[in-house]
Coordinates of N, CA and C in Angstrom, one line a residue:
M14 N 73.9 119.3 98.7 CA 74.0 118.2 99.6 C 75.1 118.1 100.6
G15 N 76.2 118.9 100.2 CA 77.4 119.1 101.2 C 78.5 118.2 100.6
R16 N 79.6 118.5 101.0 CA 80.8 117.8 100.6 C 81.8 117.6 101.8
L17 N 82.8 116.6 101.8 CA 83.8 116.4 102.6 C 85.0 116.7 102.2
G18 N 85.9 117.3 103.0 CA 87.3 117.8 102.6 C 88.2 116.4 102.9
L19 N 89.0 116.0 102.0 CA 90.0 115.0 102.4 C 91.4 115.4 102.1
L20 N 92.3 115.0 103.0 CA 93.8 115.3 102.8 C 94.3 113.9 103.1
F21 N 95.0 113.4 101.9 CA 95.8 112.1 102.2 C 97.2 112.2 102.6
E22 N 97.6 111.3 103.5 CA 99.2 111.4 104.0 C 99.5 109.9 104.0
L23 N 100.7 110.0 103.4 CA 101.6 108.5 103.6 C 102.9 108.8 104.2
R24 N 103.0 108.0 105.6 CA 104.0 108.5 106.5 C 105.4 107.9 106.1
H25 N 105.3 107.0 105.1 CA 106.6 106.4 104.7 C 106.6 105.9 103.2
A26 N 107.3 106.7 102.3 CA 107.4 106.1 101.0 C 108.7 106.7 100.5
E27 N 109.6 105.8 100.3 CA 110.9 106.1 100.0 C 110.9 106.4 98.5
T28 N 111.5 107.5 97.8 CA 111.6 107.8 96.7 C 113.1 108.2 96.1
R29 N 113.3 108.2 94.8 CA 114.5 108.4 94.1 C 114.3 109.7 93.6
P30 N 115.3 110.5 93.1 CA 115.3 111.9 92.8 C 114.5 111.9 91.5
G31 N 113.4 112.7 91.3 CA 112.6 112.9 90.2 C 111.2 112.2 90.6
E32 N 111.1 111.2 91.4 CA 109.8 110.4 91.8 C 109.1 111.4 92.4
T33 N 107.6 111.2 92.2 CA 106.7 112.0 93.0 C 105.7 110.8 93.5
V34 N 104.9 111.2 94.5 CA 103.8 110.4 95.0 C 102.7 110.9 94.9
T35 N 101.6 110.1 94.3 CA 100.3 110.7 94.1 C 99.3 109.8 94.7
V36 N 98.0 110.2 94.7 CA 97.0 109.2 95.3 C 95.8 109.3 94.1
V37 N 95.3 108.1 94.0 CA 94.3 108.0 92.9 C 93.2 107.1 93.4
G38 N 91.9 107.2 93.0 CA 90.8 106.5 93.6 C 89.7 106.2 92.7
A39 N 88.7 105.7 93.2 CA 87.4 105.2 92.1 C 86.7 106.4 92.0
R40 N 86.6 107.5 92.8 CA 85.8 108.6 92.7 C 86.3 109.5 91.6
T41 N 85.3 110.3 91.0 CA 85.7 111.1 90.1 C 86.7 112.2 90.6
E42 N 86.3 112.7 91.9 CA 87.3 113.6 92.5 C 88.7 113.2 92.7
L43 N 89.0 111.7 92.6 CA 90.1 111.2 93.1 C 90.9 110.6 91.6
G44 N 90.1 111.1 90.6 CA 90.8 110.8 89.3 C 90.2 109.4 88.4
A45 N 89.3 108.9 89.3 CA 88.8 107.6 88.5 C 89.8 106.5 88.0
W46 N 90.8 106.3 89.0 CA 91.9 105.6 88.6 C 92.6 105.8 87.4
D47 N 92.8 107.2 87.1 CA 93.7 107.6 86.1 C 94.8 108.3 86.7
C48 N 95.8 107.6 86.9 CA 97.1 108.1 87.6 C 98.0 108.8 86.7
Y49 N 97.7 108.7 85.4 CA 98.5 109.5 84.4 C 98.3 111.0 84.1
T50 N 96.9 111.1 84.4 CA 96.5 112.6 84.2 C 95.9 113.3 85.3
S51 N 95.3 112.4 86.1 CA 94.4 112.9 87.1 C 94.7 112.5 88.7
G52 N 95.9 112.0 89.0 CA 96.1 111.8 90.3 C 96.3 113.1 91.1
L53 N 96.2 113.1 92.5 CA 96.3 114.1 93.2 C 97.7 114.1 93.9
Q54 N 98.5 115.1 93.7 CA 99.9 115.3 94.1 C 100.0 115.3 95.7
L55 N 101.0 114.6 96.3 CA 101.6 114.8 97.6 C 102.9 115.4 97.5
R56 N 103.2 115.9 98.8 CA 104.5 116.7 98.8 C 105.3 116.2 100.0
T57 N 106.4 116.5 100.1 CA 107.4 116.3 101.1 C 108.2 117.2 101.4
G58 N 109.2 117.1 102.4 CA 110.1 118.2 102.7 C 111.2 117.7 103.6
A59 N 112.4 118.5 103.6 CA 113.5 118.0 104.4 C 113.3 117.4 105.9
S60 N 112.3 118.1 106.6 CA 112.1 117.8 108.0 C 110.9 116.7 108.0
C61 N 110.3 116.2 107.1 CA 109.4 115.0 107.0 C 109.4 114.0 106.2
Y62 N 110.4 114.0 105.3 CA 110.6 113.0 104.4 C 111.1 111.6 105.3
P63 N 110.6 110.5 105.0 CA 109.9 110.0 103.7 C 108.3 110.3 103.8
C64 N 107.9 111.1 104.6 CA 106.4 111.3 104.8 C 105.8 112.0 103.7
W65 N 104.9 111.9 102.9 CA 104.3 112.6 101.8 C 102.9 113.1 102.2
A66 N 102.5 114.1 101.9 CA 101.1 114.7 102.2 C 100.6 115.6 101.3
M67 N 99.3 115.7 101.2 CA 98.6 116.8 100.4 C 98.8 118.1 101.0
L68 N 98.9 119.2 100.2 CA 98.9 120.5 100.7 C 97.3 121.0 100.9
A69 N 96.5 120.7 100.0 CA 95.0 121.2 100.1 C 94.2 120.1 100.1
P70 N 92.9 120.2 100.6 CA 91.9 119.0 100.4 C 91.3 119.0 99.3
V71 N 91.0 117.8 99.0 CA 90.0 117.5 97.7 C 88.8 117.4 98.2
W72 N 87.8 117.9 97.7 CA 86.3 117.9 98.2 C 85.6 116.9 97.6
V73 N 84.9 116.0 98.4 CA 84.1 114.8 97.6 C 82.7 114.9 98.1
S74 N 81.8 114.5 97.2 CA 80.3 114.4 97.3 C 79.9 112.9 97.6
P75 N 78.8 112.6 98.2 CA 78.2 111.4 98.4 C 77.9 111.0 97.1
G76 N 78.1 109.5 96.7 CA 77.7 109.0 95.6 C 76.5 108.0 95.9
T77 N 76.1 107.2 94.8 CA 75.3 106.0 95.0 C 75.7 104.9 95.7
S78 N 77.0 104.7 95.7 CA 77.5 103.5 96.5 C 77.6 103.8 98.0
D79 N 77.3 105.2 98.3 CA 77.4 105.6 99.8 C 76.2 105.2 100.6
S80 N 75.0 105.1 99.8 CA 73.9 104.7 100.5 C 73.5 103.2 100.3
S81 N 74.4 102.4 100.0 CA 74.3 101.1 99.8 C 75.3 100.1 100.7
A82 N 74.9 99.1 101.1 CA 75.8 98.2 101.9 C 76.9 97.8 101.0
S83 N 76.6 97.6 99.8 CA 77.7 97.0 98.8 C 78.4 98.1 98.2
L84 N 79.6 97.8 98.0 CA 80.7 98.8 97.4 C 81.1 98.3 96.0
C85 N 81.2 99.4 95.1 CA 81.6 98.9 93.8 C 83.2 98.9 93.9
R86 N 83.7 98.1 93.0 CA 85.3 97.9 92.9 C 85.7 98.2 91.5
S87 N 86.9 98.8 91.4 CA 87.4 98.9 90.2 C 87.7 97.8 89.2
Q88 N 87.6 97.8 88.0 CA 87.9 96.6 87.3 C 89.2 96.8 86.4
D89 N 89.9 98.1 86.7 CA 91.0 98.4 85.8 C 92.3 98.1 86.6
L90 N 92.3 97.7 87.8 CA 93.7 97.6 88.5 C 94.2 96.0 88.4
D91 N 95.3 96.0 88.6 CA 95.9 94.7 88.6 C 95.7 93.9 89.8
T92 N 95.3 94.5 90.9 CA 95.1 93.8 92.1 C 93.6 94.0 92.7
P93 N 92.8 93.1 92.1 CA 91.4 93.3 92.5 C 91.1 93.0 94.0
G94 N 89.9 93.5 94.2 CA 89.3 93.4 95.5 C 89.7 94.5 96.5
H95 N 89.1 94.5 97.7 CA 89.3 95.5 98.6 C 89.9 95.1 99.9
S96 N 90.6 95.9 100.3 CA 91.2 96.0 101.7 C 90.4 96.9 102.6
V97 N 89.2 96.3 103.2 CA 88.2 97.2 103.9 C 89.0 97.6 105.3
A98 N 89.3 98.8 105.6 CA 89.7 99.3 106.7 C 88.7 99.5 107.7
S99 N 89.1 99.3 109.1 CA 88.3 99.7 110.1 C 89.2 100.8 110.8
P100 N 89.1 102.1 110.3 CA 90.1 103.1 110.6 C 89.6 103.7 112.1
R101 N 90.7 104.1 112.7 CA 90.6 104.8 114.1 C 90.2 106.3 113.8
V102 N 88.8 106.8 113.9 CA 88.6 107.9 113.7 C 88.8 108.8 115.0
V103 N 89.5 110.0 114.9 CA 89.8 110.9 116.0 C 89.3 112.3 115.7
R104 N 89.0 113.0 116.7 CA 88.5 114.3 116.5 C 89.9 115.3 116.7
D105 N 90.7 114.7 117.7 CA 91.9 115.5 118.0 C 93.1 114.7 117.8
A106 N 94.1 115.1 117.0 CA 95.4 114.3 116.5 C 96.0 113.8 117.7
S107 N 95.8 114.5 119.0 CA 96.6 114.1 120.2 C 95.9 113.0 120.8
V108 N 94.9 112.6 120.5 CA 94.0 111.7 121.3 C 93.5 110.6 120.2
I109 N 94.0 109.4 120.6 CA 93.6 108.3 119.6 C 92.8 107.3 120.3
P110 N 91.8 107.1 120.2 CA 90.8 106.0 121.1 C 91.2 104.6 120.4
E111 N 90.9 103.7 121.3 CA 90.9 102.3 121.0 C 90.0 102.0 119.9
E112 N 88.7 102.4 119.9 CA 87.8 101.9 118.9 C 87.4 103.0 118.1
P113 N 86.9 102.7 116.8 CA 86.5 103.8 115.9 C 85.3 104.5 116.5
E114 N 85.0 105.7 116.2 CA 83.7 106.2 116.4 C 82.6 105.7 115.5
V115 N 81.5 105.7 116.1 CA 80.3 105.0 115.0 C 79.2 106.0 115.3
V116 N 78.5 106.4 114.2 CA 77.5 107.2 114.1 C 76.2 106.3 114.6
S117 N 75.5 106.8 115.5 CA 74.5 106.1 116.2 C 73.1 106.2 115.5
S118 N 72.5 105.1 115.2 CA 71.3 104.8 114.5 C 70.1 104.5 115.6
G119 N 69.0 104.8 115.0 CA 67.8 104.7 115.8 C 67.3 103.2 116.0
D120 N 66.3 102.9 115.3 CA 65.8 101.3 115.3 C 66.7 100.4 114.7
S121 N 66.8 99.2 115.4 CA 67.8 98.3 115.2 C 67.5 97.7 113.8
G122 N 66.3 97.7 113.3 CA 65.9 97.1 112.0 C 66.5 97.9 111.0
D123 N 66.5 99.0 111.0 CA 67.0 100.1 110.0 C 68.6 100.4 110.4
A124 N 69.3 99.8 111.1 CA 70.7 100.0 111.6 C 71.6 100.0 110.3
E125 N 71.5 99.0 109.5 CA 72.3 98.7 108.3 C 72.2 99.9 107.4
F126 N 70.9 100.3 107.1 CA 70.7 101.3 106.0 C 71.0 102.8 106.7
S127 N 70.7 102.9 107.8 CA 71.1 104.4 108.5 C 72.4 104.4 108.7
Q128 N 73.3 103.5 109.1 CA 74.7 103.5 109.4 C 75.4 103.8 107.9
A129 N 75.0 103.1 106.7 CA 75.4 103.2 105.4 C 75.3 104.6 104.8
S130 N 74.0 105.2 105.1 CA 73.7 106.4 104.6 C 74.4 107.6 105.2
H131 N 74.9 107.4 106.4 CA 75.6 108.6 107.1 C 77.2 108.4 106.9
F132 N 77.6 107.6 106.0 CA 79.1 107.2 105.7 C 79.3 107.5 104.3
I133 N 80.5 107.8 104.1 CA 81.1 108.3 102.8 C 82.1 107.3 102.5
H134 N 82.2 106.4 101.4 CA 83.2 105.4 101.3 C 84.3 105.8 100.3
V135 N 85.4 105.7 100.5 CA 86.6 106.2 99.9 C 87.6 104.9 99.3
E136 N 87.7 104.7 98.2 CA 88.5 103.6 97.6 C 89.7 104.3 96.9
Y137 N 90.9 104.0 97.2 CA 92.0 104.6 96.7 C 93.3 103.8 96.7
K138 N 94.4 104.2 96.1 CA 95.7 103.6 96.2 C 96.7 104.8 95.9
Y139 N 98.1 104.5 96.5 CA 99.0 105.4 96.2 C 99.8 105.0 94.9
V140 N 100.5 106.0 94.3 CA 101.3 105.6 93.1 C 102.5 106.4 93.2
K141 N 103.5 105.8 92.7 CA 104.8 106.5 92.6 C 105.0 106.9 91.0
D142 N 105.1 108.3 90.7 CA 105.1 108.7 89.3 C 106.7 108.7 88.9
R143 N 107.1 107.9 87.9 CA 108.5 107.9 87.7 C 108.8 108.5 86.4
R144 N 107.9 109.3 85.7 CA 107.9 109.7 84.4 C 109.1 110.8 84.2
Q145 N 109.6 111.4 85.3 CA 110.6 112.3 85.2 C 112.0 111.7 85.4
V146 N 112.1 110.4 85.5 CA 113.3 109.6 85.8 C 113.6 108.7 84.7
K147 N 114.6 108.6 84.2 CA 115.2 108.1 83.1 C 115.7 106.6 83.4
D148 N 115.4 105.6 82.5 CA 116.0 104.3 82.9 C 115.6 103.7 84.2
C149 N 114.3 103.9 84.5 CA 113.8 103.4 85.9 C 112.7 102.3 85.9
G150 N 112.6 101.8 84.7 CA 111.6 100.6 84.4 C 110.2 101.2 84.1
P151 N 109.3 100.7 84.7 CA 107.9 101.2 84.7 C 107.8 102.7 85.0
S152 N 107.2 103.6 84.3 CA 106.8 104.8 84.6 C 105.9 105.3 85.7
I153 N 105.1 104.3 85.9 CA 104.2 104.3 87.1 C 104.2 103.0 88.0
Q154 N 104.4 103.2 89.3 CA 104.4 102.2 90.2 C 103.2 102.2 91.1
W155 N 102.3 101.2 90.8 CA 101.2 101.0 91.7 C 101.6 100.3 93.0
E156 N 100.7 100.4 93.9 CA 100.8 99.5 95.1 C 100.3 98.2 94.7
D157 N 101.1 97.3 94.2 CA 100.7 96.1 93.5 C 100.6 94.8 94.5
S158 N 101.1 95.1 95.8 CA 101.2 93.9 96.6 C 100.0 93.9 97.4
I159 N 99.1 94.8 97.3 CA 98.0 94.9 98.2 C 96.7 95.2 97.4
A160 N 95.5 94.9 98.1 CA 94.1 95.1 97.5 C 93.9 96.6 97.7
N161 N 92.9 97.1 96.9 CA 92.6 98.5 97.0 C 92.3 98.8 98.3
R162 N 92.8 100.1 98.8 CA 92.4 100.6 100.1 C 91.1 101.0 100.2
L163 N 90.6 101.1 101.3 CA 89.1 101.4 101.4 C 88.7 101.9 102.7
V164 N 88.3 103.3 103.0 CA 88.0 103.7 104.2 C 86.5 104.3 104.2
S165 N 85.7 104.4 105.3 CA 84.6 104.9 105.4 C 84.6 106.1 106.6
L166 N 84.1 107.3 106.1 CA 84.0 108.3 106.9 C 82.7 108.9 107.4
P167 N 82.5 109.3 108.6 CA 81.2 109.9 109.0 C 80.9 111.1 108.0
F168 N 79.6 111.1 107.2 CA 79.3 112.2 106.5 C 78.9 113.4 107.2
E169 N 79.7 114.3 107.6 CA 79.4 115.7 108.2 C 79.8 116.8 107.2
P170 N 78.9 117.3 106.4 CA 79.1 118.3 105.5 C 80.0 119.5 106.0
G171 N 81.0 119.6 105.2 CA 81.9 120.9 105.5 C 83.2 120.4 106.4
S172 N 83.2 119.1 106.9 CA 84.3 118.8 107.7 C 85.4 118.4 106.9
I173 N 86.7 118.3 107.4 CA 87.8 118.2 106.7 C 88.6 116.9 107.5
W174 N 89.0 115.9 106.9 CA 89.7 114.8 107.4 C 91.0 114.4 106.8
I175 N 91.8 114.1 107.5 CA 93.3 113.6 107.2 C 93.2 112.0 107.1
I176 N 93.4 111.4 106.0 CA 93.6 110.0 105.8 C 95.0 109.6 105.8
S177 N 95.7 109.1 106.9 CA 97.0 108.9 107.1 C 97.4 107.2 107.2
D178 N 98.2 107.0 106.2 CA 98.5 105.5 105.9 C 100.0 105.3 106.3
S179 N 100.2 104.3 106.8 CA 101.5 104.0 107.4 C 102.7 103.7 106.3
K180 N 102.5 103.0 105.3 CA 103.6 102.9 104.3 C 103.2 102.4 103.0
F181 N 103.9 102.8 102.0 CA 103.6 102.3 100.6 C 103.7 100.7 100.5
N182 N 102.6 100.6 99.7 CA 102.3 98.9 99.3 C 102.4 98.0 100.6
D183 N 101.7 98.6 101.8 CA 101.7 98.0 103.0 C 100.3 98.4 103.8
V184 N 99.6 97.3 104.1 CA 98.4 97.7 104.9 C 98.3 96.9 106.2
R185 N 99.4 96.7 106.6 CA 99.5 95.8 108.0 C 99.0 96.7 109.2
E186 N 99.2 98.0 109.0 CA 98.6 99.1 110.0 C 97.5 99.7 109.5
Q187 N 96.4 99.8 110.4 CA 95.3 100.5 109.8 C 95.4 102.0 109.6
P188 N 94.8 102.5 108.8 CA 94.9 104.0 108.5 C 94.3 104.8 109.6
R189 N 95.0 105.9 110.0 CA 94.8 106.9 111.0 C 93.8 107.9 110.4
I190 N 92.7 108.2 110.8 CA 91.7 109.2 110.3 C 91.6 110.4 111.2
V191 N 91.9 111.6 111.0 CA 92.1 112.7 112.0 C 91.2 113.8 111.4
R192 N 90.3 114.4 112.1 CA 89.4 115.4 111.8 C 90.3 116.6 111.8
T193 N 90.5 117.6 111.1 CA 91.4 118.7 111.0 C 90.4 119.9 110.8
T194 N 91.3 121.2 110.9 CA 90.7 122.5 110.5 C 91.5 123.1 109.5
L195 N 90.8 124.4 108.9 CA 91.4 124.9 107.9 C 92.7 125.8 108.4
V196 N 92.7 126.1 109.7 CA 93.9 126.8 110.3 C 95.0 125.8 110.4
E197 N 94.7 124.5 110.8 CA 95.9 123.6 110.9 C 96.2 123.3 109.4
I198 N 95.5 123.1 108.4 CA 95.8 122.8 106.9 C 96.7 124.0 106.4
L199 N 96.4 125.3 106.8 CA 97.2 126.3 106.3 C 98.6 126.3 106.7
A200 N 98.6 126.1 108.1 CA 100.0 125.9 108.7 C 100.8 124.9 108.2
R201 N 100.4 123.8 107.9 CA 101.0 122.5 107.4 C 101.3 122.7 105.9
R202 N 100.5 123.4 105.1 CA 100.8 123.8 103.8 C 102.0 124.8 103.5
D203 N 102.0 125.8 104.5 CA 103.0 126.8 104.5 C 104.4 126.3 104.8
K204 N 104.5 125.3 105.6 CA 105.8 124.7 106.1 C 106.1 123.7 104.8
L205 N 105.3 122.8 104.2 CA 105.8 122.1 103.2 C 106.1 122.7 102.0
D206 N 105.3 123.8 101.7 CA 105.5 124.5 100.5 C 106.6 125.4 100.7
M207 N 107.0 125.8 101.9 CA 108.3 126.6 101.8 C 109.6 125.8 101.7
E208 N 109.5 124.5 102.4 CA 110.6 123.6 102.2 C 110.9 123.2 100.7
F209 N 109.8 122.9 100.1 CA 109.8 122.5 98.7 C 110.3 123.7 97.8
R210 N 109.9 124.8 97.9 CA 110.5 125.8 97.0 C 111.8 126.1 97.4
H211 N 112.4 125.9 98.6 CA 113.7 126.2 99.0 C 114.7 125.2 98.4
S212 N 114.1 123.8 98.4 CA 114.9 122.9 97.8 C 115.1 122.9 96.4
L213 N 114.3 123.6 95.7 CA 114.6 123.7 94.2 C 115.8 124.7 93.9
Q214 N 116.0 125.4 94.9 CA 117.4 126.4 94.7 C 118.7 125.6 95.1
D215 N 118.5 124.8 96.2 CA 119.8 124.1 96.7 C 120.0 122.8 96.5
V216 N 119.0 121.9 96.5 CA 119.2 120.3 96.4 C 118.2 119.8 95.5
S217 N 118.3 120.2 94.2 CA 117.2 119.8 93.4 C 117.3 118.3 93.1
H218 N 118.4 117.7 93.3 CA 118.5 116.3 92.9 C 118.4 115.3 94.2
S219 N 117.9 116.0 95.3 CA 117.7 115.1 96.5 C 116.5 114.2 96.3
P220 N 116.4 113.1 96.9 CA 115.2 112.1 96.7 C 113.9 112.9 97.3
E221 N 114.0 113.7 98.2 CA 112.9 114.4 98.9 C 112.0 115.3 97.7
W222 N 112.8 115.8 96.7 CA 112.0 116.8 95.7 C 111.6 116.3 94.5
S223 N 110.6 116.8 94.2 CA 109.9 116.2 92.9 C 110.2 117.2 91.7
G224 N 110.4 118.4 91.8 CA 110.7 119.2 90.8 C 109.6 119.6 90.1
R225 N 108.3 119.6 90.6 CA 107.2 120.0 90.1 C 106.5 121.0 90.8
E226 N 106.2 122.2 90.1 CA 105.5 123.3 90.9 C 104.1 122.9 91.3
P227 N 103.5 123.6 92.5 CA 102.2 123.2 92.9 C 101.1 123.9 91.9
E228 N 100.0 123.1 91.9 CA 98.9 123.7 90.9 C 98.2 124.5 91.7
D229 N 97.5 125.3 91.2 CA 96.6 126.4 91.8 C 95.4 125.6 92.4
D230 N 95.2 125.9 93.5 CA 94.0 125.1 94.3 C 92.8 125.8 94.2
G231 N 92.7 127.0 93.5 CA 91.4 127.7 93.5 C 90.9 128.2 94.8

C-alpha cells in the first residue's frame, strides 16, 4: 500500500543538562503514546539549539482512521481532544504559500470521502524526558497546556515530509510541513550527528546535549 516518511522538528524547546526531547503519538509507528519506551528521539546541536529535530524519518502507513472523516483520539492523555491544524504544505522549503495545498477531487458529492482517502492523519505531542536528571520533579514532561497536535498530509507513497512546530507546549503558530529528499536528510543528519558526538567530548554538561547515543536506523 505504500508508506510516508515523517521527520519531526521542534524549533524552540529549552532544556536542562541531561534532558532530551522526544515525540510520541497515536500511531504504532509513533509509540502509541508510550513515551517511556517508544518515543522517537530528537537531536540538537550548538548551531541550532534550542531547535530539536529527528535525524532519520519514521515510516507510517495508512490506517483505518485515514479513510474516514472522523478521527480517533487518545484516552490516555491528561489533555483530551485535538488541536486540528491546517498546516502550510510546501514543496520547497524556500517557498511558503499563503494557503495549504489541497488534493483535488472529482465529483463534489464524493469530495469528503475522496479528500479523506488521500490524506494521512498524524496525532502527536512532544515530550521532555528528564529521567537522566536528578531532583527535577516528574521524569516525563508532557505538553500539558495544549490539546493533542494533529496534522493531515497528502498520501503520496515514498514521499518524505518535515513536520516543523514552533515551540514546546505552544500551538499559537501553525506547523510548517515541508516535503524533503533523502539527500537533504543525509546532509542534515551528518551535521547534527557530528555536533552531537563532538559535544560528548567537550561540553557534556551543556543543556544542548542529551548524552544518549543514536540508535541504529536500519
